[in-house]
Each structure stands twice: as C-alpha cells, then as structure tokens.
Tab-separated table of C-alpha atoms in Angstrom:
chain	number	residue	atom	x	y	z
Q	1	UNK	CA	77.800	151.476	119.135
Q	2	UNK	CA	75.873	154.087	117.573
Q	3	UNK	CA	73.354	153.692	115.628
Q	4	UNK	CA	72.524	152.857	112.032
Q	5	UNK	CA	70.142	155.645	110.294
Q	6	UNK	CA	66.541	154.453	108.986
Q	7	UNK	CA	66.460	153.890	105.524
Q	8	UNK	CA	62.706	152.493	105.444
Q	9	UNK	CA	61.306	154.826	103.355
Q	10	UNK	CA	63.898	154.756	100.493
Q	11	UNK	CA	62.233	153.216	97.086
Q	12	UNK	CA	64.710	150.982	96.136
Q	13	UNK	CA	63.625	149.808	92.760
Q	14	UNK	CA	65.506	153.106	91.944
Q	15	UNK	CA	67.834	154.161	94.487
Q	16	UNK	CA	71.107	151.634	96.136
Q	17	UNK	CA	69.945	149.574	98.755
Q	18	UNK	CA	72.714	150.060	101.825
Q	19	UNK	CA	74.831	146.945	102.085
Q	20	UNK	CA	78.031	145.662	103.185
Q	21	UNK	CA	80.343	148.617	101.459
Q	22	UNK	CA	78.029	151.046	103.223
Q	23	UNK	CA	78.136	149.618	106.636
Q	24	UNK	CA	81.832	149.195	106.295
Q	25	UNK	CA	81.881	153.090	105.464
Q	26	UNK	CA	80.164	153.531	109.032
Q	27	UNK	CA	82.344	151.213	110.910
Q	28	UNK	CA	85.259	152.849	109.573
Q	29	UNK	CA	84.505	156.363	110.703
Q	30	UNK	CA	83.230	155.276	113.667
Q	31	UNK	CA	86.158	152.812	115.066
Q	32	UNK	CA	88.360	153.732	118.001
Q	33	UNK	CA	91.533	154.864	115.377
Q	34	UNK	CA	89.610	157.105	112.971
Q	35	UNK	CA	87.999	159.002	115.220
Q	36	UNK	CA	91.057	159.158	116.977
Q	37	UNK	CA	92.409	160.410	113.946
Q	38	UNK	CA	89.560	162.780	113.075
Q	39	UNK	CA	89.987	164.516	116.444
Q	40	UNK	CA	93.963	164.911	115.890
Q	41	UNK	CA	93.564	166.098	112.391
Q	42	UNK	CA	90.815	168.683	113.148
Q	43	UNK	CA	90.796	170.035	116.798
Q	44	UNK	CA	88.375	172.347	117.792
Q	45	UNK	CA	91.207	175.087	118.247
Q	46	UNK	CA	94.596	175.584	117.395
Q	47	UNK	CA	97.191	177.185	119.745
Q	48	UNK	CA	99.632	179.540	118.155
Q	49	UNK	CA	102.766	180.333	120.407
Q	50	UNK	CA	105.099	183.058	119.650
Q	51	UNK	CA	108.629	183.094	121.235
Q	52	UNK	CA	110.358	186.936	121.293
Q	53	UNK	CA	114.272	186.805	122.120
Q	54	UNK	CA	115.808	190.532	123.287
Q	55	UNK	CA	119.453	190.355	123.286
Q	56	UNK	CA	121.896	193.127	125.336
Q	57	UNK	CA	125.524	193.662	124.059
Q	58	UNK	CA	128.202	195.514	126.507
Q	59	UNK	CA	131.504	196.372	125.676
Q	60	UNK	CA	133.903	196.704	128.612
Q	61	UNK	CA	136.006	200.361	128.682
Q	62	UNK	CA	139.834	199.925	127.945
Q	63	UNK	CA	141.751	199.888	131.329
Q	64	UNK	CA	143.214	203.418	132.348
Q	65	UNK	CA	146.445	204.745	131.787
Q	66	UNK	CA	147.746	205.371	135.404
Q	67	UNK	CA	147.211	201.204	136.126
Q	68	UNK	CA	150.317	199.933	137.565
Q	69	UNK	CA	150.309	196.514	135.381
Q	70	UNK	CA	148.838	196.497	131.732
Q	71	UNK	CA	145.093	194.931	131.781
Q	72	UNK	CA	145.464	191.025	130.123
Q	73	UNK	CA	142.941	192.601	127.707
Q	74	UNK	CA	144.210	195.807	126.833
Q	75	UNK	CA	143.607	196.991	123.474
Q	76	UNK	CA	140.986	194.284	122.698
Q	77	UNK	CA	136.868	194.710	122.362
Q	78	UNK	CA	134.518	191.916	124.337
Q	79	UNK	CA	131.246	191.987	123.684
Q	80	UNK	CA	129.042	190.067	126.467
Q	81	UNK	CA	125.437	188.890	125.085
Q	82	UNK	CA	122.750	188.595	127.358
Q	83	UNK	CA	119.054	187.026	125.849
Q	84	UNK	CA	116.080	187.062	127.444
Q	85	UNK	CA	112.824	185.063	125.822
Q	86	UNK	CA	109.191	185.524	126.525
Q	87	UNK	CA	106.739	183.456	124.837
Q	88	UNK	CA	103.306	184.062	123.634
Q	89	UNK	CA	100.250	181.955	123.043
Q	90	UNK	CA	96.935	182.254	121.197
Q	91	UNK	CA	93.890	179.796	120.815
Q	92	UNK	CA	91.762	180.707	117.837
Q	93	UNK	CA	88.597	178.644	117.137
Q	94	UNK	CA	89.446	176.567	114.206
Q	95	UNK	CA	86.957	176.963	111.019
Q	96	UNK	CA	84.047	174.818	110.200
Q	97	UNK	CA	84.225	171.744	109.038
Q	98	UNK	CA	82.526	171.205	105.114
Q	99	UNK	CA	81.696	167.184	104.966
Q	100	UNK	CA	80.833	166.111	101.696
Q	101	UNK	CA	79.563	162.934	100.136
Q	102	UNK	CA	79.397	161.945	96.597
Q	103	UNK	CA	76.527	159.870	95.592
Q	104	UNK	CA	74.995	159.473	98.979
Q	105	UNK	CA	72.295	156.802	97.076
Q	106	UNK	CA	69.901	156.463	100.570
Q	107	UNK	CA	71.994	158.650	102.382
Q	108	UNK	CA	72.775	155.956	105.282
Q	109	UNK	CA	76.246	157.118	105.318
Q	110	UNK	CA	75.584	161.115	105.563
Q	111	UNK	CA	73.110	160.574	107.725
Q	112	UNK	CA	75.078	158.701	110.100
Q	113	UNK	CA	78.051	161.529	109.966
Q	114	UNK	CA	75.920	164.583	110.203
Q	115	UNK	CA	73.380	162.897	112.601
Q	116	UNK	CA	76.950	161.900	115.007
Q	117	UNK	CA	78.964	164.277	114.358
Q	118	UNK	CA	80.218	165.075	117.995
Q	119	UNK	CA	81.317	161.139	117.879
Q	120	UNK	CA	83.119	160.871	115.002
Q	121	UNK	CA	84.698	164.400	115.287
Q	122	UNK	CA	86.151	164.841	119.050
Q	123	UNK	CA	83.140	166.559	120.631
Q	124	UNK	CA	82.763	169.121	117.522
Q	125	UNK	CA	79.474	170.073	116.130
Q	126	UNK	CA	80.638	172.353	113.586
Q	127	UNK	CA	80.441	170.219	110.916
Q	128	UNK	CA	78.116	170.964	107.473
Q	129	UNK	CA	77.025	167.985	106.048
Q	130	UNK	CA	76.589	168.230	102.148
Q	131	UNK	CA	75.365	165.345	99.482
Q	132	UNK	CA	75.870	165.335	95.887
Q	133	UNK	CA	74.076	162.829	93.729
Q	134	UNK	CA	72.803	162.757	89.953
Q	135	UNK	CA	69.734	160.447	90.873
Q	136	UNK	CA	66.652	163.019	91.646
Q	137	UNK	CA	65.278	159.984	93.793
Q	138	UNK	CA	68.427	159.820	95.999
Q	139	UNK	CA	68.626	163.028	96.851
Q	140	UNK	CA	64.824	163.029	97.845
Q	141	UNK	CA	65.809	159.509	99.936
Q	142	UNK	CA	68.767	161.266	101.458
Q	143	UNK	CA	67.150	164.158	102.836
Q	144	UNK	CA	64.619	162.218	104.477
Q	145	UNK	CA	67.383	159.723	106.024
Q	146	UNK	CA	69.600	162.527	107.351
Q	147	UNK	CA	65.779	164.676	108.716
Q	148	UNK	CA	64.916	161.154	110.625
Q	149	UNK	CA	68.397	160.322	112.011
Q	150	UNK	CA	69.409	163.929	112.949
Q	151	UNK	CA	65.896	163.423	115.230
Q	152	UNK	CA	66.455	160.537	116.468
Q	153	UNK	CA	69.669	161.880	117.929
Q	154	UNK	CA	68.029	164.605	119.385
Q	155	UNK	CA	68.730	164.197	123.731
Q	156	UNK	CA	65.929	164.112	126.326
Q	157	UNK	CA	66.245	167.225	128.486
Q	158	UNK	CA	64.947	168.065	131.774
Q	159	UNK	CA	62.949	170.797	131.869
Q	160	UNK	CA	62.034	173.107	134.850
Q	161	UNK	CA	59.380	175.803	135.990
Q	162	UNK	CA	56.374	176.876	137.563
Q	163	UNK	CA	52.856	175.069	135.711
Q	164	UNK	CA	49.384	176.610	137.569
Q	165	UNK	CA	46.904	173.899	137.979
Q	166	UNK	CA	43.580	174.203	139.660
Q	167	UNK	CA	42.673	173.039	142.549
Q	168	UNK	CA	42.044	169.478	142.540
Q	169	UNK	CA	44.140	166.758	141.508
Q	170	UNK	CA	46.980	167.795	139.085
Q	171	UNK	CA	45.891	165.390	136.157
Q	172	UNK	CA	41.928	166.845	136.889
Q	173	UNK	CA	40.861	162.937	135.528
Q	174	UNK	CA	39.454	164.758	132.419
Q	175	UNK	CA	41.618	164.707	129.143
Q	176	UNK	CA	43.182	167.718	127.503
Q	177	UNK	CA	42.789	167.437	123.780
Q	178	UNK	CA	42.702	170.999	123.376
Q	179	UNK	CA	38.621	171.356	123.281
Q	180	UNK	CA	37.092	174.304	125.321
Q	181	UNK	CA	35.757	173.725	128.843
Q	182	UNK	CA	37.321	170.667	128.727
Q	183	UNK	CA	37.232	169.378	132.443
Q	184	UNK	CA	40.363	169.534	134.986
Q	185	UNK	CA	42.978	169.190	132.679
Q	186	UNK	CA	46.339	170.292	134.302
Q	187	UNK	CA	46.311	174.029	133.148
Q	188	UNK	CA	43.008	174.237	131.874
Q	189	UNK	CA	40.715	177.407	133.463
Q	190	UNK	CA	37.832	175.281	133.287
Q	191	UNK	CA	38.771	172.843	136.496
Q	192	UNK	CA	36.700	172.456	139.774
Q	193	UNK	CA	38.704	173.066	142.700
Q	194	UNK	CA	38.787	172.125	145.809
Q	195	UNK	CA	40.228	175.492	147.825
Q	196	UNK	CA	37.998	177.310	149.331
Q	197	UNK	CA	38.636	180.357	147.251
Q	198	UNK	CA	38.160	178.551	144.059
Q	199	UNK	CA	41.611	179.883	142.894
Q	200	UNK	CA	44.419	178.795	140.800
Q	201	UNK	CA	47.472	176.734	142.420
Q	202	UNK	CA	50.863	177.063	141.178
Q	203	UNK	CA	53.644	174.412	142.143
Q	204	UNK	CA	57.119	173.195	140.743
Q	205	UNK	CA	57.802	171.222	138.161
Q	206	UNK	CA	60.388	168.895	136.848
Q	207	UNK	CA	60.099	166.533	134.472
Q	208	UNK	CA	61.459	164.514	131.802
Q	209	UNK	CA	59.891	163.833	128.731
Q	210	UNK	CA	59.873	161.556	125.559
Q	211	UNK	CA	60.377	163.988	122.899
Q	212	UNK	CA	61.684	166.754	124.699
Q	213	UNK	CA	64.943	166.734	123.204
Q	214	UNK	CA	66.784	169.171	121.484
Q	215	UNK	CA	67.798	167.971	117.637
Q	216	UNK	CA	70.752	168.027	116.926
Q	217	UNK	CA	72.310	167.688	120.737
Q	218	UNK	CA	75.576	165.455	118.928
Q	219	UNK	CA	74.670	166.623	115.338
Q	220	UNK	CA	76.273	168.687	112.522
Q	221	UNK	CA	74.247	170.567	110.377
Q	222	UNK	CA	72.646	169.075	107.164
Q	223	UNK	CA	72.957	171.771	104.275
Q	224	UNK	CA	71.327	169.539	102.063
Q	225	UNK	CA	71.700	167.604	99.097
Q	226	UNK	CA	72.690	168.789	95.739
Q	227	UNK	CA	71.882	167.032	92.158
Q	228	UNK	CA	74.714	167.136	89.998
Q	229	UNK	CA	77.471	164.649	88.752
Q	230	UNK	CA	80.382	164.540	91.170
Q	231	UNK	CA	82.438	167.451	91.917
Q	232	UNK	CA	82.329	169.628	89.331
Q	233	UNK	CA	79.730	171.845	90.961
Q	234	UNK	CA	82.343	172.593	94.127
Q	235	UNK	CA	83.859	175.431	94.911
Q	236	UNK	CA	87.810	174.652	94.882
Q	237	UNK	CA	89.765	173.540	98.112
Q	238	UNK	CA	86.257	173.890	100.802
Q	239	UNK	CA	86.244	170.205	100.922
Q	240	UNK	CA	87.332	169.304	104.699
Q	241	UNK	CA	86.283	165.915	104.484
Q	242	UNK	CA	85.125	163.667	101.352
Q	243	UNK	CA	83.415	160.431	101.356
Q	244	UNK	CA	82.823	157.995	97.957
Q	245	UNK	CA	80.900	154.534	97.683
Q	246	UNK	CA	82.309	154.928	94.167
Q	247	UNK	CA	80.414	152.605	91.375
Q	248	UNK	CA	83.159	149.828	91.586
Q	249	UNK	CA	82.311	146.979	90.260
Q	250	UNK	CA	83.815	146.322	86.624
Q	251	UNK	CA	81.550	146.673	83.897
Q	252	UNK	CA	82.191	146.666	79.717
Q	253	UNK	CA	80.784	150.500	80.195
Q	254	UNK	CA	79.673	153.048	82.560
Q	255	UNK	CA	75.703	153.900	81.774
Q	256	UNK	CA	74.875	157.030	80.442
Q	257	UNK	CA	72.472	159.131	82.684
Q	258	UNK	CA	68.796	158.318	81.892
Q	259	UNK	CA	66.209	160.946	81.280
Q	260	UNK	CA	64.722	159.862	84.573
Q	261	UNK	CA	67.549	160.727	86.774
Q	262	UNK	CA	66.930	164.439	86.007
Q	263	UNK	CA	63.859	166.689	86.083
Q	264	UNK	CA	64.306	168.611	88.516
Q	265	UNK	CA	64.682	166.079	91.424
Q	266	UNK	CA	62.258	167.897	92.955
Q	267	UNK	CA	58.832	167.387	94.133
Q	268	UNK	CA	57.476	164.518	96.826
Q	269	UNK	CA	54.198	163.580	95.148
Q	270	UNK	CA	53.519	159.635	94.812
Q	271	UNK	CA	52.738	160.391	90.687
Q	272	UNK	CA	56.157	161.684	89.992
Q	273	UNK	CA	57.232	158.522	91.382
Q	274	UNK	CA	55.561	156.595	88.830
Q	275	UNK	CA	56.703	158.111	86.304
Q	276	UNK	CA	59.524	155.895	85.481
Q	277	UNK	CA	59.880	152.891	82.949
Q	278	UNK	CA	61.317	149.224	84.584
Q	279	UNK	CA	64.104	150.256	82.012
Q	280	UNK	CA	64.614	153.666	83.931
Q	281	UNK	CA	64.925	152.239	86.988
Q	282	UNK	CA	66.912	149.369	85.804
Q	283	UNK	CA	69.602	152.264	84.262
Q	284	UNK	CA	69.354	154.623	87.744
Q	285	UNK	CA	70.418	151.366	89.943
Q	286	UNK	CA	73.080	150.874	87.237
Q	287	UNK	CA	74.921	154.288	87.748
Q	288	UNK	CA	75.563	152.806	91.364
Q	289	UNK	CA	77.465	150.164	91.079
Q	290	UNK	CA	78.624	149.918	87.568
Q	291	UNK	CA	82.408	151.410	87.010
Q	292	UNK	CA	83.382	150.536	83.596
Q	293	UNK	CA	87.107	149.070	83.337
Q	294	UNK	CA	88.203	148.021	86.260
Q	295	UNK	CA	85.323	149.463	88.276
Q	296	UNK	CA	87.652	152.193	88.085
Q	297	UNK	CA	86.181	154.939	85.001
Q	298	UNK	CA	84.149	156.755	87.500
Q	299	UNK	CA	86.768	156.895	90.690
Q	300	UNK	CA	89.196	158.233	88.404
Q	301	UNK	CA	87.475	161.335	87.721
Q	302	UNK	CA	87.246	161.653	91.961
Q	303	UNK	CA	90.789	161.162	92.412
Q	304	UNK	CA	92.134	163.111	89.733
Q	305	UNK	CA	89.985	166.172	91.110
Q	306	UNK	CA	91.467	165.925	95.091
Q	307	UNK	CA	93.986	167.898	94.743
Q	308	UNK	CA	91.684	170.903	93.640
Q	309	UNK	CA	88.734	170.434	95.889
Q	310	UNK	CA	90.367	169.567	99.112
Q	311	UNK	CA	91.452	172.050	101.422
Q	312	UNK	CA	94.674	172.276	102.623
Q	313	UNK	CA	93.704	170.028	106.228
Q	314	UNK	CA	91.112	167.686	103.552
Q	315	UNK	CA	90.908	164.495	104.111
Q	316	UNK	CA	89.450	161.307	101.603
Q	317	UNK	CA	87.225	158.090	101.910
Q	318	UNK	CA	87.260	156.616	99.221
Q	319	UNK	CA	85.846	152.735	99.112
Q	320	UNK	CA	87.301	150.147	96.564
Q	321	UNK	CA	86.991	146.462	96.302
Q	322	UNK	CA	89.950	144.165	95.426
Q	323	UNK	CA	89.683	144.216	91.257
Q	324	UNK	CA	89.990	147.984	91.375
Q	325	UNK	CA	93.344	146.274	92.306
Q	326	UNK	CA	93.742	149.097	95.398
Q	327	UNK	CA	97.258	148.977	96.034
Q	328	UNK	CA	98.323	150.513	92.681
Q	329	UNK	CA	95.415	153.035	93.039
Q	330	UNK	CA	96.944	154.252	96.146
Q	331	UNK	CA	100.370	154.111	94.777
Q	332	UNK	CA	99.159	156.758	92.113
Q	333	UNK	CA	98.034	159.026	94.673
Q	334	UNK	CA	101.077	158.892	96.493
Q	335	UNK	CA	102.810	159.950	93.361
Q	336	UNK	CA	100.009	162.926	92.503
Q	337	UNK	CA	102.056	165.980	92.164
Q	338	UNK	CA	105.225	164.851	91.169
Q	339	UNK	CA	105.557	162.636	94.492
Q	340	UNK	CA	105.794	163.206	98.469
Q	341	UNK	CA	103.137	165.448	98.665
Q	342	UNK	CA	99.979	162.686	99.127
Q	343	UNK	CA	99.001	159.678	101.587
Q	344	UNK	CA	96.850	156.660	100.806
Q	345	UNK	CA	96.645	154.086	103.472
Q	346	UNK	CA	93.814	151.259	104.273
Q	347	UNK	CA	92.203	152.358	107.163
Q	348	UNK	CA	88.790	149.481	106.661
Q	349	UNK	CA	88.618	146.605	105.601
Q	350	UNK	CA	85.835	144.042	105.279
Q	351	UNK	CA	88.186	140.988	106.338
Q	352	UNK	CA	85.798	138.869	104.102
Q	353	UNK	CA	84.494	137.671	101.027
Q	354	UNK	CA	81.102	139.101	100.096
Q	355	UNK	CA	80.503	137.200	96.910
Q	356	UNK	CA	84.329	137.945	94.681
Q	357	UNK	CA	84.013	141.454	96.308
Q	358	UNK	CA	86.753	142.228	99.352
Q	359	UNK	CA	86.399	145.788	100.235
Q	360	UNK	CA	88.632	148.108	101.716
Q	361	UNK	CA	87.918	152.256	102.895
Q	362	UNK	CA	91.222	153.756	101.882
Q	363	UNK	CA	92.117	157.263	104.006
Q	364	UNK	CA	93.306	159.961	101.933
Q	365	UNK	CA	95.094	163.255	102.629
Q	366	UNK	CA	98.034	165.522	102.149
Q	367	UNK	CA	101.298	164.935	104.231
C-alpha cells in the first residue's frame, strides 16, 4: 500500500480537511484495475508498424505460328500477380504526461500522484503534476504537501568510493561538527595517527545511509500550484489527466469568493495568516463543499469544459456522491457531442454510507 501524504501542517480553519472522498480518490488511482488501466491508456512508447506490398504483373507471349496444335489460350491476355510484403516498425517515446487537479484544498491527492507517479502510471516518471485552486491558503498547503511527500519518496542509495581517514580508528572518538582542529574525526586533517609516518590512510567505502536518497526516485515532477477558478486559465486540449473533489454537496447557493481567498496567495509569514475574519474562514471552507442545486452548479462548469481541455488520450476523475444523482450525470457525458464520442463509467466507490453521502470516482474519457 503506498502511502498517504502528510497533511500536518495544513491550517484547517481555512482550507478542506482530507476525508473519506479524498481517500477514496487515492484508493481509486491506486487499485490493481486503474493502474492497470493507466498503464494501457498511456504507455511509455508507442510502436508504429508500416506494412509495404510490391506487386509483379507478367503477361505470357501468344503461342507461335509454326505450333502444330493451337495453344488452349491463344488469342487471350493472363496476367499473373505476384506480392511481396515487408513490414516496418518504429518505437517513439510517447509525450509527457500533464496531471492536473482542480481544487487540490491540502493537496493530499496531488501529492500522492506526483509523489507515486511510477505506481500509478506503469513505471513512468514523466508525469507534471499541476494544482489549480482559488483559496490562496490551499495552494500554500498544497505545495508544502506535495515538497514533503515527493521527499519522503525519495530511495536510499548505496553509495561508493574512496574516504581518507587518518591513522587511528576511523570514527577518531572525537565528534565532527564542523569546528577547526576538531580531534580525529573521519576526514578531518587534525587526527593523531598511529603510522609511523604520521600520514593519511585511504580505504573503501560502502555504505548506506538514512537520507541518502535521491527525490523523486518514483516521482513526477510538481510544476506547482496555480490560483485561479477552475479551468479557465488552461491552455486547450494539454490536459492528460484531470482530477475533481468537486464541491458536491447540495446547497440553496454556491458562495461567492471572499476577499480573503485572493491577495496574492502569496507569502508564508504567520501575520498574513491572521489576517482573516471567523466569517472569512467560515466562507473559504464553504467554496469546498458547497455545490448549489444538486451539488451539481460547480461540476457543471468542469464537465461542460472536457471536451476543450482534454487532449485527445485525456482522461477524467471526477468524484460525486449519490444526490448529484450520478447515473444521469454520466449519461450526459455519454451524449456530449451529439453522442458516441464520450465514456463515463464508475470506477470507485465508497460501498458505504458516510452520513447520507455514498460516493463514487467516475472515469472519464473519449472512446
């Protein structure tokens, strides 16, 4: 099982706490058939194979005149067609992959994809993580979730050489700290030795050592996160893969964006977090979770804009809970341009209650 990104630091008087609709986004990318999926739908290369067909024609000569019988064909033309086929193939690298999530709130979930990306994505590291959010305070929360969990996958790696020592005992009892004339630290000049000439010894060394990994050993790259509401800041059809914990739960209105929200979303100093009313925070936790009619205002606006930000090979996550009433929502999208074109299919599902919630991650993409 791989594990679930820190979200410790996040302040969550003003930024969505993760809960069961996030953790359901990670167990959904992360089980046996979407990965599966993942790898099918975006292989590291695509082969290209070329078949070329020559083709010979002969026409046998009329029989000569000083035969003794006429020729059964006499007078007639036969052609005789003989095809030979050679084939070609090509592997080209397949592009990049341009992840993208839409209100990443602490980031848990982007974190999680960019920080195992060669798990979810069939050994591929290509993969640039982006987040969009219109809370300043998530997008400061996100980065910091995807900077610790990208670390914490970083791989311990063995590392070999040569290290001089002097000539006593390799740890010289004394300890390093960097000071001058510090006293038989391994590599310090400063060490009494034992050999007779006083000199330097030099010996190999292998070792292994916490912290010695290399970040990012099974992660994408994190391009960071963007404030701004939605999509509308995307460049058309770059969109490989999407993924939206929506606002879904039914409300009589969705909240306007506070004051507070904006600003910059900028600096990390502890007085620009207090700068926020109860009332502010109260209205940046709303645009999280409330939807309007249905739960549905705001995932409207996502769906109707697939078509033109997903690529051709794009691919949807899109979370709902049962009164978004999910089965006609995905038999819209199967009818988006004028039918045939789109699939929608449950790929998650909570199998629960959680309070009148029942959630579902519904996979979408072109056929």
């Amino acid at each position: 099982m791989l594990p679930t990104p820190c979200t410790s630091h996040v302040p969550y008087e003003r930024v969505y706490e993760p809960a069961e609709d996030s953790f359901l986004l990670l167990d959904t990318l992360s089980s046996a058939s979407e990965t599966a999926f993942l790898a099918a739908h975006f292989p590291a290369v695509t082969t290209t194979t070329t078949t070329t067909t020559t083709t010979t024609t002969t026409t046998p000569s009329p029989p000569s005149s000083s035969s003794l019988s006429p020729h059964p064909l006499s007078g007639t033309t036969t052609a005789t067609a003989t095809a030979t086929a050679s084939r070609a193939t090509a592997t080209t690298a397949s592009a990049p992959l341009l992840l993208l999530e839409i209100g990443p709130g602490s980031g848990v979930v982007l974190a999680f994809a960019t920080a195992h990306a060669a798990a979810l994505f069939g050994g591929r590291r290509d993969v640039l993580a982006l987040g969009i959010d219109v809370n300043r305070f998530a997008c400061r929360a996100t980065r910091e979730t995807v900077r610790k969990a990208v670390a914490a996958s970083s791989v311990p790696r063995r590392r070999k050489g040569r290290r001089r020592r002097s000539g006593g005992d390799a740890d010289g009892g004394g300890s390093g700290g960097g000071a001058a004339g510090g006293s038989g630290a391994a590599g310090d000049e400063g060490g009494t030795g034992e050999n007779d000439d006083g000199g330097q010894q030099e010996e190999e060394m292998e070792e292994e050592g916490e912290g010695e990994g290399e970040a990012g050993d099974t992660a994408g790259y994190f391009l960071g996160v963007a404030q701004g509401d939605l999509v509308g800041a995307v460049r058309p059809g770059t969109v490989d893969v999407l993924v939206f914990n929506p606002p879904y739960v039914p409300t009589e209105e969705v909240p306007a964006v506070p004051a507070a929200a904006g600003g910059g979303g900028g600096g990390d100093g502890d007085g620009e977090r207090m700068r926020t009313t109860f009332e502010e925070d109260s209205a940046l936790l709303a645009l999280s979770y409330a939807g309007g009619k249905d739960g549905m205002e705001v995932t409207e606006r996502v769906i109707a804009a697939l078509p033109a930000v997903l690529s051709d090979r794009g691919v949807a996550y899109l979370l709902l809970c049962a009164q978004n009433r999910p089965e006609e929502v995905k038999e819209r999208i199967r009818q988006m341009e004028g039918g045939g074109r789109w699939r929608a299919e449950t790929v998650g599902s909570s199998g629960k209650q959680a309070g009148w919630e029942k959630l579902q991650i519904v996979r979408i993409w072109r056929a």
